[in-house]
Amino acid sequence: MNSRMPDLERLVPAHVKCFEAYIPSKPDDVLMEYYGVKRLLRLNNNENPLGPPAESREAITKFPTVKASVYPSGDAFHLRQLLAARFKLDPDQFLVGNGANEVIAFVIKAFCQEGDNIVTADKTFAVYEWVARFSGYEARCVPLRDYGFDDEAMLTAADERTKIFFVCNPNNPTGTYWSKKRLTDFLDRVDRRAIVVVDEAYLEFVEEDDFPDAMDLIGLYPNVVSFRTFSKMYGLAGLRIGYLCGAPEIVDIIRKTCVVYSVNTLAQVAAIEAVNADHHVAATRKAVREARDYLTREFGKMGLFLVSGQGCYMMARLPMSDSLAYRKLMAKGLMIRTMTGFRFPNFIRVSFGAMEDMEELVRGMREILPSKR
């Protein structure tokens, strides 16, 4: 048997060689042992502190184990029917994926080929850029302006090979958003020359009257594709389920790159129960509002510069290394997101959680900051 490695220099494409893999954090039990803590408070992934809606919890609890041996609905048939009824659209306008990350890949694969590019922001949800780059396409990442997407600069960065604009609305991690007028002005200027993806992963958290719903714009702007997820507001992050919605002709194209059977049955069942759980949205918004107000007040007393808008998170700039702060907070059982790797040096991002968790975070922050605050 020849155990020599294959000729990786020849086999691996250049755009994969130069890409640095994302390494996710270790499981909680491993982290707790490493940092010597008995509990770990996760405030790093924008998860819903209330968890899933009661209806989804019940569906998960009652899920027949025998169904684990049966393939799921390959195209999430019943969930798409329900989404169509909820949003008054056709079921074939929806594609369900294994989290929003998967539908990002569907869209890029559907529309990009060698030499094409995508345009997005430099400090936003990084997966648009990552998928484009490791697929061999250029990602043109435009700097934010006032912590928000810069529509003018995005249009300037585009050319005839731009296939997709990615707009995260509201933006993760800054919480800024485009109003309906600003979004429609942008769409008018794109003039259907490219697909415009509006990632609305945090739409359900927004309470501003001028915030747009991209699904309402699909009829007028058929180049719009809306992304939604059940991971954030609906607390189903562990089951990995999200979806996109667009004009029938656009979705028919994307469907060609869609991997069927990638969404498991339990995720579909739980999501079906979450679609109309408006009471859960109201309760979560209340909890998020209270947590935001509290952290804004307490971090303000510490003299921290804050970036906070819509969504279930905020960023704070520290007078110390964010990596050092991470280690010190982890030793107290508090897990936050460092942001230097996401082009915000010495910022941290924290998820809004239950009030007792926010109070514990504030105590931890007071103890680790270098000067008396």
mmCIF file of C-alpha atoms in Angstrom:
data_model
loop_
_atom_site.group_PDB
_atom_site.id
_atom_site.type_symbol
_atom_site.label_atom_id
_atom_site.label_comp_id
_atom_site.label_asym_id
_atom_site.label_seq_id
_atom_site.Cartn_x
_atom_site.Cartn_y
_atom_site.Cartn_z
ATOM 1 C CA MET A 1 0.000 0.000 0.000
ATOM 2 C CA ASN A 2 1.318 3.439 -0.938
ATOM 3 C CA SER A 3 0.691 5.800 1.993
ATOM 4 C CA ARG A 4 2.136 8.912 0.352
ATOM 5 C CA MET A 5 -0.110 11.959 0.259
ATOM 6 C CA PRO A 6 -1.682 12.854 -3.084
ATOM 7 C CA ASP A 7 -0.276 15.806 -5.003
ATOM 8 C CA LEU A 8 -2.191 18.472 -3.093
ATOM 9 C CA GLU A 9 -0.338 21.261 -4.835
ATOM 10 C CA ARG A 10 -1.917 20.156 -8.092
ATOM 11 C CA LEU A 11 -5.269 19.006 -6.746
ATOM 12 C CA VAL A 12 -6.283 21.966 -4.583
ATOM 13 C CA PRO A 13 -7.580 25.077 -6.399
ATOM 14 C CA ALA A 14 -5.724 28.318 -5.661
ATOM 15 C CA HIS A 15 -8.797 29.963 -4.169
ATOM 16 C CA VAL A 16 -9.096 27.137 -1.633
ATOM 17 C CA LYS A 17 -5.371 27.145 -0.796
ATOM 18 C CA CYS A 18 -5.447 30.794 0.205
ATOM 19 C CA PHE A 19 -8.632 30.503 2.267
ATOM 20 C CA GLU A 20 -8.307 30.177 6.018
ATOM 21 C CA ALA A 21 -10.811 27.773 7.543
ATOM 22 C CA TYR A 22 -13.177 29.042 10.226
ATOM 23 C CA ILE A 23 -12.659 27.113 13.450
ATOM 24 C CA PRO A 24 -15.803 27.024 15.620
ATOM 25 C CA SER A 25 -15.605 27.117 19.396
ATOM 26 C CA LYS A 26 -15.271 23.907 21.361
ATOM 27 C CA PRO A 27 -18.347 22.302 22.990
ATOM 28 C CA ASP A 28 -19.451 23.688 26.322
ATOM 29 C CA ASP A 29 -18.231 20.709 28.365
ATOM 30 C CA VAL A 30 -14.745 21.015 26.901
ATOM 31 C CA LEU A 31 -14.647 24.776 27.444
ATOM 32 C CA MET A 32 -15.889 24.498 31.025
ATOM 33 C CA GLU A 33 -13.181 21.984 31.864
ATOM 34 C CA TYR A 34 -10.512 24.129 30.199
ATOM 35 C CA TYR A 35 -11.528 27.324 32.010
ATOM 36 C CA GLY A 36 -12.367 25.571 35.289
ATOM 37 C CA VAL A 37 -15.958 26.741 35.537
ATOM 38 C CA LYS A 38 -19.093 24.791 36.457
ATOM 39 C CA ARG A 39 -21.435 26.665 34.114
ATOM 40 C CA LEU A 40 -21.065 28.615 30.919
ATOM 41 C CA LEU A 41 -23.311 31.499 29.978
ATOM 42 C CA ARG A 42 -23.326 31.745 26.189
ATOM 43 C CA LEU A 43 -23.750 35.343 25.080
ATOM 44 C CA ASN A 44 -21.798 35.002 21.852
ATOM 45 C CA ASN A 45 -24.158 33.711 19.162
ATOM 46 C CA ASN A 46 -27.271 35.927 19.294
ATOM 47 C CA GLU A 47 -29.418 33.058 20.498
ATOM 48 C CA ASN A 48 -32.910 33.657 21.849
ATOM 49 C CA PRO A 49 -32.853 33.688 25.679
ATOM 50 C CA LEU A 50 -36.446 32.378 25.699
ATOM 51 C CA GLY A 51 -35.609 29.395 23.510
ATOM 52 C CA PRO A 52 -38.184 28.039 21.022
ATOM 53 C CA PRO A 53 -41.917 28.835 21.191
ATOM 54 C CA ALA A 54 -43.964 26.552 23.451
ATOM 55 C CA GLU A 55 -45.594 24.962 20.406
ATOM 56 C CA SER A 56 -42.207 23.965 18.975
ATOM 57 C CA ARG A 57 -41.035 22.626 22.329
ATOM 58 C CA GLU A 58 -44.085 20.399 22.521
ATOM 59 C CA ALA A 59 -43.573 19.156 18.955
ATOM 60 C CA ILE A 60 -39.948 18.314 19.720
ATOM 61 C CA THR A 61 -40.901 16.492 22.917
ATOM 62 C CA LYS A 62 -43.574 14.456 21.173
ATOM 63 C CA PHE A 63 -41.502 13.676 18.092
ATOM 64 C CA PRO A 64 -41.833 9.936 17.345
ATOM 65 C CA THR A 65 -38.361 8.424 17.502
ATOM 66 C CA VAL A 66 -39.266 5.948 14.777
ATOM 67 C CA LYS A 67 -39.275 8.854 12.326
ATOM 68 C CA ALA A 68 -35.530 9.229 12.822
ATOM 69 C CA SER A 69 -35.067 6.303 10.449
ATOM 70 C CA VAL A 70 -37.205 7.826 7.697
ATOM 71 C CA TYR A 71 -35.972 10.424 5.223
ATOM 72 C CA PRO A 72 -37.480 13.888 5.674
ATOM 73 C CA SER A 73 -39.641 15.695 3.174
ATOM 74 C CA GLY A 74 -37.019 16.547 0.572
ATOM 75 C CA ASP A 75 -38.344 20.046 -0.063
ATOM 76 C CA ALA A 76 -39.996 20.779 3.301
ATOM 77 C CA PHE A 77 -43.393 20.533 1.610
ATOM 78 C CA HIS A 78 -45.665 21.273 4.560
ATOM 79 C CA LEU A 79 -43.494 24.072 5.909
ATOM 80 C CA ARG A 80 -43.522 25.795 2.521
ATOM 81 C CA GLN A 81 -47.305 25.535 2.381
ATOM 82 C CA LEU A 82 -47.548 27.196 5.764
ATOM 83 C CA LEU A 83 -45.057 29.948 4.895
ATOM 84 C CA ALA A 84 -46.993 30.651 1.705
ATOM 85 C CA ALA A 85 -50.229 31.024 3.657
ATOM 86 C CA ARG A 86 -48.559 33.255 6.232
ATOM 87 C CA PHE A 87 -47.015 35.617 3.685
ATOM 88 C CA LYS A 88 -49.708 35.301 0.985
ATOM 89 C CA LEU A 89 -47.277 33.988 -1.614
ATOM 90 C CA ASP A 90 -46.939 30.750 -3.574
ATOM 91 C CA PRO A 91 -45.281 27.734 -1.896
ATOM 92 C CA ASP A 92 -42.910 27.441 -4.850
ATOM 93 C CA GLN A 93 -41.503 30.858 -3.973
ATOM 94 C CA PHE A 94 -39.859 29.343 -0.881
ATOM 95 C CA LEU A 95 -36.742 27.186 -0.602
ATOM 96 C CA VAL A 96 -35.837 25.746 2.778
ATOM 97 C CA GLY A 97 -32.246 25.034 3.719
ATOM 98 C CA ASN A 98 -30.079 23.693 6.505
ATOM 99 C CA GLY A 99 -29.866 27.115 8.108
ATOM 100 C CA ALA A 100 -29.523 30.393 6.246
ATOM 101 C CA ASN A 101 -25.876 29.530 5.568
ATOM 102 C CA GLU A 102 -26.967 26.849 3.136
ATOM 103 C CA VAL A 103 -29.312 29.116 1.181
ATOM 104 C CA ILE A 104 -26.473 31.630 0.813
ATOM 105 C CA ALA A 105 -24.523 28.905 -0.989
ATOM 106 C CA PHE A 106 -27.585 28.037 -3.124
ATOM 107 C CA VAL A 107 -27.834 31.593 -4.445
ATOM 108 C CA ILE A 108 -24.134 32.064 -5.117
ATOM 109 C CA LYS A 109 -23.904 28.733 -6.945
ATOM 110 C CA ALA A 110 -26.987 29.574 -8.987
ATOM 111 C CA PHE A 111 -25.802 32.893 -10.353
ATOM 112 C CA CYS A 112 -21.993 33.097 -10.231
ATOM 113 C CA GLN A 113 -19.420 31.659 -12.598
ATOM 114 C CA GLU A 114 -15.702 32.212 -13.108
ATOM 115 C CA GLY A 115 -14.882 35.909 -13.243
ATOM 116 C CA ASP A 116 -18.048 37.049 -11.487
ATOM 117 C CA ASN A 117 -18.209 38.924 -8.215
ATOM 118 C CA ILE A 118 -20.535 39.695 -5.343
ATOM 119 C CA VAL A 119 -20.773 43.028 -3.519
ATOM 120 C CA THR A 120 -21.432 43.366 0.188
ATOM 121 C CA ALA A 121 -20.039 45.195 3.230
ATOM 122 C CA ASP A 122 -16.696 44.572 4.884
ATOM 123 C CA LYS A 123 -18.152 44.321 8.370
ATOM 124 C CA THR A 124 -21.257 42.230 8.163
ATOM 125 C CA PHE A 125 -22.298 38.579 8.363
ATOM 126 C CA ALA A 126 -19.130 37.022 7.010
ATOM 127 C CA VAL A 127 -20.605 33.980 5.302
ATOM 128 C CA TYR A 128 -21.486 35.868 2.086
ATOM 129 C CA GLU A 129 -17.802 36.717 1.635
ATOM 130 C CA TRP A 130 -16.564 33.307 2.721
ATOM 131 C CA VAL A 131 -18.801 31.287 0.401
ATOM 132 C CA ALA A 132 -17.933 33.511 -2.554
ATOM 133 C CA ARG A 133 -14.205 33.321 -1.908
ATOM 134 C CA PHE A 134 -13.890 29.586 -1.312
ATOM 135 C CA SER A 135 -16.103 29.017 -4.361
ATOM 136 C CA GLY A 136 -13.630 30.947 -6.514
ATOM 137 C CA TYR A 137 -15.548 34.210 -6.916
ATOM 138 C CA GLU A 138 -14.462 37.691 -5.951
ATOM 139 C CA ALA A 139 -16.112 39.252 -2.902
ATOM 140 C CA ARG A 140 -16.043 43.037 -3.075
ATOM 141 C CA CYS A 141 -16.433 44.157 0.518
ATOM 142 C CA VAL A 142 -17.311 47.828 0.800
ATOM 143 C CA PRO A 143 -16.482 49.668 4.062
ATOM 144 C CA LEU A 144 -19.401 50.568 6.266
ATOM 145 C CA ARG A 145 -20.353 54.225 6.591
ATOM 146 C CA ASP A 146 -21.509 55.275 10.061
ATOM 147 C CA TYR A 147 -21.639 51.545 10.899
ATOM 148 C CA GLY A 148 -24.215 50.970 8.138
ATOM 149 C CA PHE A 149 -24.198 49.607 4.601
ATOM 150 C CA ASP A 150 -22.999 52.296 2.154
ATOM 151 C CA ASP A 151 -25.396 52.104 -0.781
ATOM 152 C CA GLU A 152 -23.516 54.614 -2.920
ATOM 153 C CA ALA A 153 -20.167 52.861 -2.456
ATOM 154 C CA MET A 154 -21.732 49.464 -3.161
ATOM 155 C CA LEU A 155 -23.082 50.706 -6.483
ATOM 156 C CA THR A 156 -19.687 52.208 -7.317
ATOM 157 C CA ALA A 157 -17.959 48.901 -6.506
ATOM 158 C CA ALA A 158 -20.205 46.947 -8.862
ATOM 159 C CA ASP A 159 -19.501 46.283 -12.510
ATOM 160 C CA GLU A 160 -20.926 44.175 -15.321
ATOM 161 C CA ARG A 161 -19.636 41.008 -13.602
ATOM 162 C CA THR A 162 -21.463 41.727 -10.336
ATOM 163 C CA LYS A 163 -24.126 39.076 -9.976
ATOM 164 C CA ILE A 164 -25.327 39.538 -6.400
ATOM 165 C CA PHE A 165 -25.553 42.310 -3.815
ATOM 166 C CA PHE A 166 -25.850 41.046 -0.240
ATOM 167 C CA VAL A 167 -27.532 43.484 2.166
ATOM 168 C CA CYS A 168 -27.842 42.401 5.791
ATOM 169 C CA ASN A 169 -30.867 44.300 7.140
ATOM 170 C CA PRO A 170 -30.554 44.925 10.046
ATOM 171 C CA ASN A 171 -26.823 44.466 9.910
ATOM 172 C CA ASN A 172 -25.098 41.916 12.077
ATOM 173 C CA PRO A 173 -23.115 43.016 14.098
ATOM 174 C CA THR A 174 -23.836 46.772 14.064
ATOM 175 C CA GLY A 175 -27.662 46.717 14.181
ATOM 176 C CA THR A 176 -27.977 49.481 11.573
ATOM 177 C CA TYR A 177 -30.650 49.178 8.900
ATOM 178 C CA TRP A 178 -31.879 50.593 5.638
ATOM 179 C CA SER A 179 -35.338 52.139 5.684
ATOM 180 C CA LYS A 180 -37.869 51.121 3.057
ATOM 181 C CA LYS A 181 -37.141 54.256 1.034
ATOM 182 C CA ARG A 182 -33.409 53.685 1.113
ATOM 183 C CA LEU A 183 -33.804 50.053 0.071
ATOM 184 C CA THR A 184 -36.205 50.849 -2.786
ATOM 185 C CA ASP A 185 -33.956 53.713 -3.958
ATOM 186 C CA PHE A 186 -31.090 51.208 -4.076
ATOM 187 C CA LEU A 187 -33.202 48.679 -5.972
ATOM 188 C CA ASP A 188 -34.226 51.353 -8.473
ATOM 189 C CA ARG A 189 -30.582 52.154 -9.137
ATOM 190 C CA VAL A 190 -29.562 48.494 -9.452
ATOM 191 C CA ASP A 191 -32.358 48.325 -12.012
ATOM 192 C CA ARG A 192 -32.482 44.507 -12.097
ATOM 193 C CA ARG A 193 -28.890 44.219 -13.333
ATOM 194 C CA ALA A 194 -28.115 41.897 -10.415
ATOM 195 C CA ILE A 195 -29.775 39.837 -7.724
ATOM 196 C CA VAL A 196 -30.236 41.728 -4.458
ATOM 197 C CA VAL A 197 -30.295 39.441 -1.436
ATOM 198 C CA VAL A 198 -31.795 41.037 1.655
ATOM 199 C CA ASP A 199 -30.766 38.982 4.653
ATOM 200 C CA GLU A 200 -33.534 39.457 7.206
ATOM 201 C CA ALA A 201 -32.304 37.052 9.855
ATOM 202 C CA TYR A 202 -33.112 39.603 12.566
ATOM 203 C CA LEU A 203 -36.215 41.181 11.008
ATOM 204 C CA GLU A 204 -38.549 39.898 13.718
ATOM 205 C CA PHE A 205 -36.630 41.854 16.375
ATOM 206 C CA VAL A 206 -37.135 45.221 14.660
ATOM 207 C CA GLU A 207 -39.853 47.540 15.953
ATOM 208 C CA GLU A 208 -39.196 50.601 13.767
ATOM 209 C CA ASP A 209 -42.053 51.741 11.510
ATOM 210 C CA ASP A 210 -39.869 52.528 8.496
ATOM 211 C CA PHE A 211 -38.190 49.130 8.457
ATOM 212 C CA PRO A 212 -38.884 47.335 5.151
ATOM 213 C CA ASP A 213 -40.102 43.791 4.628
ATOM 214 C CA ALA A 214 -38.282 42.519 1.541
ATOM 215 C CA MET A 215 -40.988 39.934 0.859
ATOM 216 C CA ASP A 216 -43.394 42.809 0.212
ATOM 217 C CA LEU A 217 -41.053 44.110 -2.490
ATOM 218 C CA ILE A 218 -40.661 40.914 -4.516
ATOM 219 C CA GLY A 219 -43.696 41.664 -6.699
ATOM 220 C CA LEU A 220 -42.321 45.060 -7.700
ATOM 221 C CA TYR A 221 -38.630 44.055 -7.717
ATOM 222 C CA PRO A 222 -38.365 40.431 -8.899
ATOM 223 C CA ASN A 223 -34.573 40.492 -8.469
ATOM 224 C CA VAL A 224 -35.029 40.632 -4.666
ATOM 225 C CA VAL A 225 -34.395 37.486 -2.637
ATOM 226 C CA SER A 226 -35.254 37.497 1.068
ATOM 227 C CA PHE A 227 -33.414 35.303 3.572
ATOM 228 C CA ARG A 228 -35.076 34.296 6.853
ATOM 229 C CA THR A 229 -34.079 31.920 9.632
ATOM 230 C CA PHE A 230 -35.641 30.024 12.508
ATOM 231 C CA SER A 231 -32.377 30.215 14.465
ATOM 232 C CA LYS A 232 -32.779 33.633 16.051
ATOM 233 C CA MET A 233 -36.291 34.769 16.941
ATOM 234 C CA TYR A 234 -37.658 31.226 16.966
ATOM 235 C CA GLY A 235 -34.844 29.676 18.998
ATOM 236 C CA LEU A 236 -34.217 26.683 16.731
ATOM 237 C CA ALA A 237 -30.517 27.292 16.068
ATOM 238 C CA GLY A 238 -29.587 23.775 17.128
ATOM 239 C CA LEU A 239 -31.866 22.260 14.481
ATOM 240 C CA ARG A 240 -30.471 24.363 11.609
ATOM 241 C CA ILE A 241 -33.329 25.537 9.435
ATOM 242 C CA GLY A 242 -33.763 28.681 7.351
ATOM 243 C CA TYR A 243 -35.289 29.647 4.035
ATOM 244 C CA LEU A 244 -35.306 32.049 1.144
ATOM 245 C CA CYS A 245 -38.159 33.620 -0.763
ATOM 246 C CA GLY A 246 -38.162 35.212 -4.190
ATOM 247 C CA ALA A 247 -39.987 35.575 -7.485
ATOM 248 C CA PRO A 248 -41.003 32.205 -8.955
ATOM 249 C CA GLU A 249 -38.643 32.518 -11.919
ATOM 250 C CA ILE A 250 -35.705 33.383 -9.662
ATOM 251 C CA VAL A 251 -36.448 30.595 -7.183
ATOM 252 C CA ASP A 252 -36.743 28.101 -10.059
ATOM 253 C CA ILE A 253 -33.144 28.925 -10.974
ATOM 254 C CA ILE A 254 -31.895 28.700 -7.386
ATOM 255 C CA ARG A 255 -33.707 25.382 -6.935
ATOM 256 C CA LYS A 256 -31.306 23.817 -9.450
ATOM 257 C CA THR A 257 -28.442 24.236 -6.965
ATOM 258 C CA CYS A 258 -30.502 23.255 -3.932
ATOM 259 C CA VAL A 259 -29.448 20.159 -2.007
ATOM 260 C CA VAL A 260 -32.651 18.301 -1.191
ATOM 261 C CA TYR A 261 -33.109 16.262 1.993
ATOM 262 C CA SER A 262 -30.660 18.522 3.852
ATOM 263 C CA VAL A 263 -33.274 19.653 6.392
ATOM 264 C CA ASN A 264 -34.174 16.991 8.925
ATOM 265 C CA THR A 265 -37.719 16.086 9.911
ATOM 266 C CA LEU A 266 -37.461 17.318 13.502
ATOM 267 C CA ALA A 267 -36.363 20.754 12.286
ATOM 268 C CA GLN A 268 -39.273 20.904 9.854
ATOM 269 C CA VAL A 269 -41.800 19.858 12.507
ATOM 270 C CA ALA A 270 -40.505 22.417 15.021
ATOM 271 C CA ALA A 271 -40.437 25.190 12.397
ATOM 272 C CA ILE A 272 -44.011 24.471 11.333
ATOM 273 C CA GLU A 273 -45.120 25.092 14.910
ATOM 274 C CA ALA A 274 -43.074 28.308 15.093
ATOM 275 C CA VAL A 275 -44.355 30.054 11.961
ATOM 276 C CA ASN A 276 -47.430 31.578 13.585
ATOM 277 C CA ALA A 277 -46.102 31.908 17.137
ATOM 278 C CA ASP A 278 -46.651 35.669 17.303
ATOM 279 C CA HIS A 279 -46.896 35.574 21.090
ATOM 280 C CA HIS A 280 -43.298 34.350 21.165
ATOM 281 C CA VAL A 281 -42.186 37.262 19.008
ATOM 282 C CA ALA A 282 -43.860 39.729 21.363
ATOM 283 C CA ALA A 283 -42.346 38.135 24.481
ATOM 284 C CA THR A 284 -38.868 38.020 22.942
ATOM 285 C CA ARG A 285 -39.038 41.627 21.817
ATOM 286 C CA LYS A 286 -39.921 42.669 25.379
ATOM 287 C CA ALA A 287 -37.003 40.691 26.840
ATOM 288 C CA VAL A 288 -34.589 42.073 24.241
ATOM 289 C CA ARG A 289 -35.792 45.632 24.802
ATOM 290 C CA GLU A 290 -35.236 45.348 28.566
ATOM 291 C CA ALA A 291 -31.788 43.789 28.133
ATOM 292 C CA ARG A 292 -30.718 46.437 25.617
ATOM 293 C CA ASP A 293 -31.828 49.273 27.889
ATOM 294 C CA TYR A 294 -30.056 47.741 30.868
ATOM 295 C CA LEU A 295 -26.747 47.072 29.095
ATOM 296 C CA THR A 296 -26.798 50.475 27.415
ATOM 297 C CA ARG A 297 -27.132 52.084 30.823
ATOM 298 C CA GLU A 298 -24.577 49.919 32.636
ATOM 299 C CA PHE A 299 -21.957 49.811 29.879
ATOM 300 C CA GLY A 300 -22.416 53.560 29.545
ATOM 301 C CA LYS A 301 -21.481 53.971 33.208
ATOM 302 C CA MET A 302 -18.273 52.083 32.419
ATOM 303 C CA GLY A 303 -17.450 54.609 29.704
ATOM 304 C CA LEU A 304 -17.577 52.068 26.903
ATOM 305 C CA PHE A 305 -18.273 53.129 23.331
ATOM 306 C CA LEU A 306 -21.328 51.195 22.141
ATOM 307 C CA VAL A 307 -22.651 50.255 18.718
ATOM 308 C CA SER A 308 -26.247 49.214 19.156
ATOM 309 C CA GLY A 309 -29.314 49.365 16.956
ATOM 310 C CA GLN A 310 -31.814 46.713 15.982
ATOM 311 C CA GLY A 311 -31.396 42.976 16.522
ATOM 312 C CA CYS A 312 -30.678 41.026 19.695
ATOM 313 C CA TYR A 313 -27.061 42.096 20.209
ATOM 314 C CA MET A 314 -24.766 45.062 20.739
ATOM 315 C CA MET A 315 -21.077 45.774 20.389
ATOM 316 C CA ALA A 316 -18.840 47.506 22.907
ATOM 317 C CA ARG A 317 -15.305 48.793 22.365
ATOM 318 C CA LEU A 318 -13.001 47.844 25.218
ATOM 319 C CA PRO A 319 -9.976 49.694 26.575
ATOM 320 C CA MET A 320 -8.100 46.390 26.378
ATOM 321 C CA SER A 321 -7.564 43.454 24.056
ATOM 322 C CA ASP A 322 -10.828 41.720 23.205
ATOM 323 C CA SER A 323 -9.004 38.370 23.259
ATOM 324 C CA LEU A 324 -7.765 39.040 26.788
ATOM 325 C CA ALA A 325 -11.260 40.106 27.827
ATOM 326 C CA TYR A 326 -12.632 36.899 26.351
ATOM 327 C CA ARG A 327 -10.260 34.758 28.400
ATOM 328 C CA LYS A 328 -10.967 36.668 31.596
ATOM 329 C CA LEU A 329 -14.718 36.470 31.100
ATOM 330 C CA MET A 330 -14.541 32.785 30.200
ATOM 331 C CA ALA A 331 -12.833 32.181 33.531
ATOM 332 C CA LYS A 332 -16.011 33.581 35.070
ATOM 333 C CA GLY A 333 -18.250 31.410 32.909
ATOM 334 C CA LEU A 334 -19.221 34.248 30.555
ATOM 335 C CA MET A 335 -18.796 33.709 26.815
ATOM 336 C CA ILE A 336 -18.859 36.739 24.514
ATOM 337 C CA ARG A 337 -17.807 37.192 20.872
ATOM 338 C CA THR A 338 -14.465 38.831 20.148
ATOM 339 C CA MET A 339 -14.666 41.068 17.100
ATOM 340 C CA THR A 340 -11.072 41.783 16.066
ATOM 341 C CA GLY A 341 -11.270 38.874 13.614
ATOM 342 C CA PHE A 342 -14.365 40.508 12.156
ATOM 343 C CA ARG A 343 -12.508 43.824 11.519
ATOM 344 C CA PHE A 344 -13.631 45.560 14.700
ATOM 345 C CA PRO A 345 -10.421 45.694 16.771
ATOM 346 C CA ASN A 346 -10.989 45.302 20.514
ATOM 347 C CA PHE A 347 -14.747 45.268 20.201
ATOM 348 C CA ILE A 348 -16.868 42.555 21.724
ATOM 349 C CA ARG A 349 -20.387 41.582 20.712
ATOM 350 C CA VAL A 350 -22.826 40.372 23.317
ATOM 351 C CA SER A 351 -26.218 38.752 22.864
ATOM 352 C CA PHE A 352 -29.142 40.053 24.857
ATOM 353 C CA GLY A 353 -30.264 37.474 27.384
ATOM 354 C CA ALA A 354 -32.337 37.065 30.492
ATOM 355 C CA MET A 355 -31.974 39.922 32.976
ATOM 356 C CA GLU A 356 -30.121 37.834 35.553
ATOM 357 C CA ASP A 357 -27.626 36.877 32.830
ATOM 358 C CA MET A 358 -27.176 40.526 31.862
ATOM 359 C CA GLU A 359 -26.542 41.417 35.497
ATOM 360 C CA GLU A 360 -23.919 38.676 35.746
ATOM 361 C CA LEU A 361 -22.263 39.969 32.579
ATOM 362 C CA VAL A 362 -22.125 43.505 33.970
ATOM 363 C CA ARG A 363 -20.528 42.242 37.186
ATOM 364 C CA GLY A 364 -17.972 40.331 35.170
ATOM 365 C CA MET A 365 -17.173 43.296 32.978
ATOM 366 C CA ARG A 366 -16.646 45.574 35.976
ATOM 367 C CA GLU A 367 -14.169 43.064 37.391
ATOM 368 C CA ILE A 368 -12.060 42.621 34.263
ATOM 369 C CA LEU A 369 -11.797 46.161 32.913
ATOM 370 C CA PRO A 370 -8.331 47.582 33.600
ATOM 371 C CA SER A 371 -9.235 50.886 35.200
ATOM 372 C CA LYS A 372 -11.683 51.653 37.966
ATOM 373 C CA ARG A 373 -15.061 52.286 36.388
#
